[in-house]
């Protein structure tokens, strides 16, 4: 997680020091503008034209952090972990993996998404939103949502990325030279998809909370 954050902060600081208003700008600026446009389109469609900008920084942060974390874990570290001089922890070889294979990380990201979802509903609808969880006949369903939504956000990301890393490890043992390259290419695609799905679902949940119809 710290590695992902450092990579993001250093990369963005290098890009933002050379931003231009007119002209194409640097390659880094083009990448960041692409991320911005992509997430803005998602947020605008799910949350609405008038409110999506409020949540855009959070959604961009979630997408970029999850994507970078996923990509960091794709490199075949297993090739180097048993080499002499590789660091050890409590007698075991230090294992490098995507931070999104740790439930603490994915649960934390899901908690951020759900707290934002709940806070948005309260800010927009006030006490009427709180009544959904207390006084109305659908209250049990709303409480069930509070369990299911963060659980699915956290577990989907965790299990898919973990399965990808296990698949790559298996292919490294079967055929170290060729097959893992194809698996790693597939993992890049999965890394993008999982970052997109997490961000999209978060946008949909927020959009449902701030919607005028309840």
PDB file of N, CA, C and O in Angstrom, residues 89-126:
ATOM      1  N   UNK A  89      11.402 -12.653   6.623  1.00  0.00           N
ATOM      2  CA  UNK A  89      10.622 -12.210   7.782  1.00  0.00           C
ATOM      3  C   UNK A  89      10.264 -13.449   8.590  1.00  0.00           C
ATOM      4  O   UNK A  89       9.590 -14.350   8.087  1.00  0.00           O
ATOM      5  N   UNK A  90      10.758 -13.499   9.832  1.00  0.00           N
ATOM      6  CA  UNK A  90      10.500 -14.644  10.714  1.00  0.00           C
ATOM      7  C   UNK A  90      10.888 -15.967  10.047  1.00  0.00           C
ATOM      8  O   UNK A  90      10.190 -16.971  10.142  1.00  0.00           O
ATOM      9  N   UNK A  91      12.013 -15.957   9.350  1.00  0.00           N
ATOM     10  CA  UNK A  91      12.524 -17.173   8.736  1.00  0.00           C
ATOM     11  C   UNK A  91      11.904 -17.535   7.412  1.00  0.00           C
ATOM     12  O   UNK A  91      12.315 -18.510   6.769  1.00  0.00           O
ATOM     13  N   UNK A  92      10.918 -16.770   6.949  1.00  0.00           N
ATOM     14  CA  UNK A  92      10.258 -17.041   5.670  1.00  0.00           C
ATOM     15  C   UNK A  92      10.655 -15.965   4.657  1.00  0.00           C
ATOM     16  O   UNK A  92      10.906 -14.821   5.012  1.00  0.00           O
ATOM     17  N   UNK A  93      10.723 -16.363   3.379  1.00  0.00           N
ATOM     18  CA  UNK A  93      11.042 -15.397   2.331  1.00  0.00           C
ATOM     19  C   UNK A  93       9.965 -14.312   2.274  1.00  0.00           C
ATOM     20  O   UNK A  93       8.777 -14.600   2.295  1.00  0.00           O
ATOM     21  N   UNK A  94      10.411 -13.061   2.219  1.00  0.00           N
ATOM     22  CA  UNK A  94       9.485 -11.942   2.120  1.00  0.00           C
ATOM     23  C   UNK A  94       8.711 -12.046   0.812  1.00  0.00           C
ATOM     24  O   UNK A  94       9.285 -12.158  -0.269  1.00  0.00           O
ATOM     25  N   UNK A  95       7.393 -12.029   0.900  1.00  0.00           N
ATOM     26  CA  UNK A  95       6.543 -12.193  -0.275  1.00  0.00           C
ATOM     27  C   UNK A  95       6.010 -10.848  -0.741  1.00  0.00           C
ATOM     28  O   UNK A  95       5.435 -10.092   0.041  1.00  0.00           O
ATOM     29  N   UNK A  96       6.222 -10.542  -2.012  1.00  0.00           N
ATOM     30  CA  UNK A  96       5.711  -9.308  -2.596  1.00  0.00           C
ATOM     31  C   UNK A  96       4.410  -9.627  -3.321  1.00  0.00           C
ATOM     32  O   UNK A  96       4.370 -10.532  -4.153  1.00  0.00           O
ATOM     33  N   UNK A  97       3.356  -8.927  -2.981  1.00  0.00           N
ATOM     34  CA  UNK A  97       2.054  -9.156  -3.605  1.00  0.00           C
ATOM     35  C   UNK A  97       1.309  -7.830  -3.676  1.00  0.00           C
ATOM     36  O   UNK A  97       1.667  -6.857  -3.010  1.00  0.00           O
ATOM     37  N   UNK A  98       0.281  -7.796  -4.493  1.00  0.00           N
ATOM     38  CA  UNK A  98      -0.575  -6.612  -4.564  1.00  0.00           C
ATOM     39  C   UNK A  98      -1.237  -6.379  -3.212  1.00  0.00           C
ATOM     40  O   UNK A  98      -1.672  -7.330  -2.551  1.00  0.00           O
ATOM     41  N   UNK A  99      -1.300  -5.131  -2.792  1.00  0.00           N
ATOM     42  CA  UNK A  99      -1.937  -4.843  -1.501  1.00  0.00           C
ATOM     43  C   UNK A  99      -3.420  -5.197  -1.511  1.00  0.00           C
ATOM     44  O   UNK A  99      -4.024  -5.415  -0.460  1.00  0.00           O
ATOM     45  N   UNK A 100      -3.996  -5.288  -2.709  1.00  0.00           N
ATOM     46  CA  UNK A 100      -5.416  -5.641  -2.820  1.00  0.00           C
ATOM     47  C   UNK A 100      -5.663  -7.135  -2.611  1.00  0.00           C
ATOM     48  O   UNK A 100      -6.803  -7.592  -2.715  1.00  0.00           O
ATOM     49  N   UNK A 101      -4.610  -7.905  -2.326  1.00  0.00           N
ATOM     50  CA  UNK A 101      -4.795  -9.292  -1.905  1.00  0.00           C
ATOM     51  C   UNK A 101      -4.903  -9.398  -0.386  1.00  0.00           C
ATOM     52  O   UNK A 101      -4.982 -10.507   0.143  1.00  0.00           O
ATOM     53  N   UNK A 102      -4.887  -8.273   0.293  1.00  0.00           N
ATOM     54  CA  UNK A 102      -5.021  -8.238   1.749  1.00  0.00           C
ATOM     55  C   UNK A 102      -6.416  -7.724   2.096  1.00  0.00           C
ATOM     56  O   UNK A 102      -6.813  -6.647   1.658  1.00  0.00           O
ATOM     57  N   UNK A 103      -7.142  -8.502   2.880  1.00  0.00           N
ATOM     58  CA  UNK A 103      -8.520  -8.126   3.213  1.00  0.00           C
ATOM     59  C   UNK A 103      -8.582  -6.813   3.983  1.00  0.00           C
ATOM     60  O   UNK A 103      -9.558  -6.076   3.874  1.00  0.00           O
ATOM     61  N   UNK A 104      -7.552  -6.492   4.763  1.00  0.00           N
ATOM     62  CA  UNK A 104      -7.546  -5.223   5.496  1.00  0.00           C
ATOM     63  C   UNK A 104      -7.620  -4.036   4.531  1.00  0.00           C
ATOM     64  O   UNK A 104      -8.282  -3.033   4.813  1.00  0.00           O
ATOM     65  N   UNK A 105      -6.932  -4.157   3.400  1.00  0.00           N
ATOM     66  CA  UNK A 105      -6.915  -3.070   2.422  1.00  0.00           C
ATOM     67  C   UNK A 105      -8.260  -2.973   1.708  1.00  0.00           C
ATOM     68  O   UNK A 105      -8.854  -1.892   1.611  1.00  0.00           O
ATOM     69  N   UNK A 106      -8.745  -4.096   1.185  1.00  0.00           N
ATOM     70  CA  UNK A 106     -10.008  -4.049   0.438  1.00  0.00           C
ATOM     71  C   UNK A 106     -11.186  -3.693   1.343  1.00  0.00           C
ATOM     72  O   UNK A 106     -12.102  -2.983   0.928  1.00  0.00           O
ATOM     73  N   UNK A 107     -11.143  -4.161   2.600  1.00  0.00           N
ATOM     74  CA  UNK A 107     -12.206  -3.799   3.542  1.00  0.00           C
ATOM     75  C   UNK A 107     -12.150  -2.311   3.867  1.00  0.00           C
ATOM     76  O   UNK A 107     -13.191  -1.655   4.007  1.00  0.00           O
ATOM     77  N   UNK A 108     -10.949  -1.765   3.971  1.00  0.00           N
ATOM     78  CA  UNK A 108     -10.815  -0.329   4.217  1.00  0.00           C
ATOM     79  C   UNK A 108     -11.350   0.499   3.068  1.00  0.00           C
ATOM     80  O   UNK A 108     -12.043   1.503   3.274  1.00  0.00           O
ATOM     81  N   UNK A 109     -11.049   0.072   1.834  1.00  0.00           N
ATOM     82  CA  UNK A 109     -11.570   0.773   0.662  1.00  0.00           C
ATOM     83  C   UNK A 109     -13.098   0.687   0.605  1.00  0.00           C
ATOM     84  O   UNK A 109     -13.780   1.662   0.285  1.00  0.00           O
ATOM     85  N   UNK A 110     -13.631  -0.495   0.929  1.00  0.00           N
ATOM     86  CA  UNK A 110     -15.088  -0.667   0.940  1.00  0.00           C
ATOM     87  C   UNK A 110     -15.729   0.199   2.018  1.00  0.00           C
ATOM     88  O   UNK A 110     -16.805   0.760   1.819  1.00  0.00           O
ATOM     89  N   UNK A 111     -15.068   0.313   3.168  1.00  0.00           N
ATOM     90  CA  UNK A 111     -15.601   1.143   4.252  1.00  0.00           C
ATOM     91  C   UNK A 111     -15.661   2.612   3.826  1.00  0.00           C
ATOM     92  O   UNK A 111     -16.639   3.320   4.122  1.00  0.00           O
ATOM     93  N   UNK A 112     -14.630   3.075   3.126  1.00  0.00           N
ATOM     94  CA  UNK A 112     -14.636   4.449   2.614  1.00  0.00           C
ATOM     95  C   UNK A 112     -15.821   4.658   1.671  1.00  0.00           C
ATOM     96  O   UNK A 112     -16.540   5.658   1.749  1.00  0.00           O
ATOM     97  N   UNK A 113     -16.034   3.688   0.775  1.00  0.00           N
ATOM     98  CA  UNK A 113     -17.126   3.796  -0.191  1.00  0.00           C
ATOM     99  C   UNK A 113     -18.480   3.838   0.502  1.00  0.00           C
ATOM    100  O   UNK A 113     -19.340   4.675   0.174  1.00  0.00           O
ATOM    101  N   UNK A 114     -18.699   2.957   1.483  1.00  0.00           N
ATOM    102  CA  UNK A 114     -20.003   2.878   2.137  1.00  0.00           C
ATOM    103  C   UNK A 114     -20.241   4.080   3.049  1.00  0.00           C
ATOM    104  O   UNK A 114     -21.361   4.605   3.120  1.00  0.00           O
ATOM    105  N   UNK A 115     -19.217   4.541   3.758  1.00  0.00           N
ATOM    106  CA  UNK A 115     -19.388   5.724   4.601  1.00  0.00           C
ATOM    107  C   UNK A 115     -19.701   6.956   3.754  1.00  0.00           C
ATOM    108  O   UNK A 115     -20.505   7.806   4.156  1.00  0.00           O
ATOM    109  N   UNK A 116     -19.075   7.038   2.584  1.00  0.00           N
ATOM    110  CA  UNK A 116     -19.385   8.144   1.669  1.00  0.00           C
ATOM    111  C   UNK A 116     -20.819   8.045   1.175  1.00  0.00           C
ATOM    112  O   UNK A 116     -21.542   9.048   1.089  1.00  0.00           O
ATOM    113  N   UNK A 117     -21.226   6.837   0.861  1.00  0.00           N
ATOM    114  CA  UNK A 117     -22.602   6.581   0.406  1.00  0.00           C
ATOM    115  C   UNK A 117     -23.620   6.997   1.464  1.00  0.00           C
ATOM    116  O   UNK A 117     -24.595   7.703   1.181  1.00  0.00           O
ATOM    117  N   UNK A 118     -23.388   6.605   2.717  1.00  0.00           N
ATOM    118  CA  UNK A 118     -24.311   6.962   3.799  1.00  0.00           C
ATOM    119  C   UNK A 118     -24.277   8.461   4.091  1.00  0.00           C
ATOM    120  O   UNK A 118     -25.321   9.098   4.254  1.00  0.00           O
ATOM    121  N   UNK A 119     -23.078   9.018   4.162  1.00  0.00           N
ATOM    122  CA  UNK A 119     -22.962  10.447   4.436  1.00  0.00           C
ATOM    123  C   UNK A 119     -23.606  11.298   3.359  1.00  0.00           C
ATOM    124  O   UNK A 119     -24.227  12.330   3.656  1.00  0.00           O
ATOM    125  N   UNK A 120     -23.503  10.856   2.108  1.00  0.00           N
ATOM    126  CA  UNK A 120     -24.116  11.605   1.010  1.00  0.00           C
ATOM    127  C   UNK A 120     -25.627  11.612   1.135  1.00  0.00           C
ATOM    128  O   UNK A 120     -26.279  12.640   0.910  1.00  0.00           O
ATOM    129  N   UNK A 121     -26.198  10.456   1.495  1.00  0.00           N
ATOM    130  CA  UNK A 121     -27.643  10.389   1.667  1.00  0.00           C
ATOM    131  C   UNK A 121     -28.131  11.300   2.769  1.00  0.00           C
ATOM    132  O   UNK A 121     -29.164  11.982   2.631  1.00  0.00           O
ATOM    133  N   UNK A 122     -27.389  11.355   3.874  1.00  0.00           N
ATOM    134  CA  UNK A 122     -27.785  12.214   4.992  1.00  0.00           C
ATOM    135  C   UNK A 122     -27.663  13.687   4.603  1.00  0.00           C
ATOM    136  O   UNK A 122     -28.540  14.503   4.926  1.00  0.00           O
ATOM    137  N   UNK A 123     -26.585  14.053   3.915  1.00  0.00           N
ATOM    138  CA  UNK A 123     -26.387  15.456   3.540  1.00  0.00           C
ATOM    139  C   UNK A 123     -27.464  15.947   2.579  1.00  0.00           C
ATOM    140  O   UNK A 123     -27.897  17.092   2.654  1.00  0.00           O
ATOM    141  N   UNK A 124     -27.894  15.086   1.677  1.00  0.00           N
ATOM    142  CA  UNK A 124     -28.869  15.497   0.670  1.00  0.00           C
ATOM    143  C   UNK A 124     -30.298  15.437   1.207  1.00  0.00           C
ATOM    144  O   UNK A 124     -31.112  16.337   0.973  1.00  0.00           O
ATOM    145  N   UNK A 125     -30.625  14.378   1.960  1.00  0.00           N
ATOM    146  CA  UNK A 125     -32.021  14.144   2.360  1.00  0.00           C
ATOM    147  C   UNK A 125     -32.285  14.354   3.850  1.00  0.00           C
ATOM    148  O   UNK A 125     -33.449  14.362   4.259  1.00  0.00           O
ATOM    149  N   UNK A 126     -31.223  14.507   4.647  1.00  0.00           N
ATOM    150  CA  UNK A 126     -31.409  14.757   6.074  1.00  0.00           C
ATOM    151  C   UNK A 126     -32.102  13.611   6.793  1.00  0.00           C
ATOM    152  O   UNK A 126     -31.829  12.442   6.551  1.00  0.00           O
TER     153      UNK A 126
END
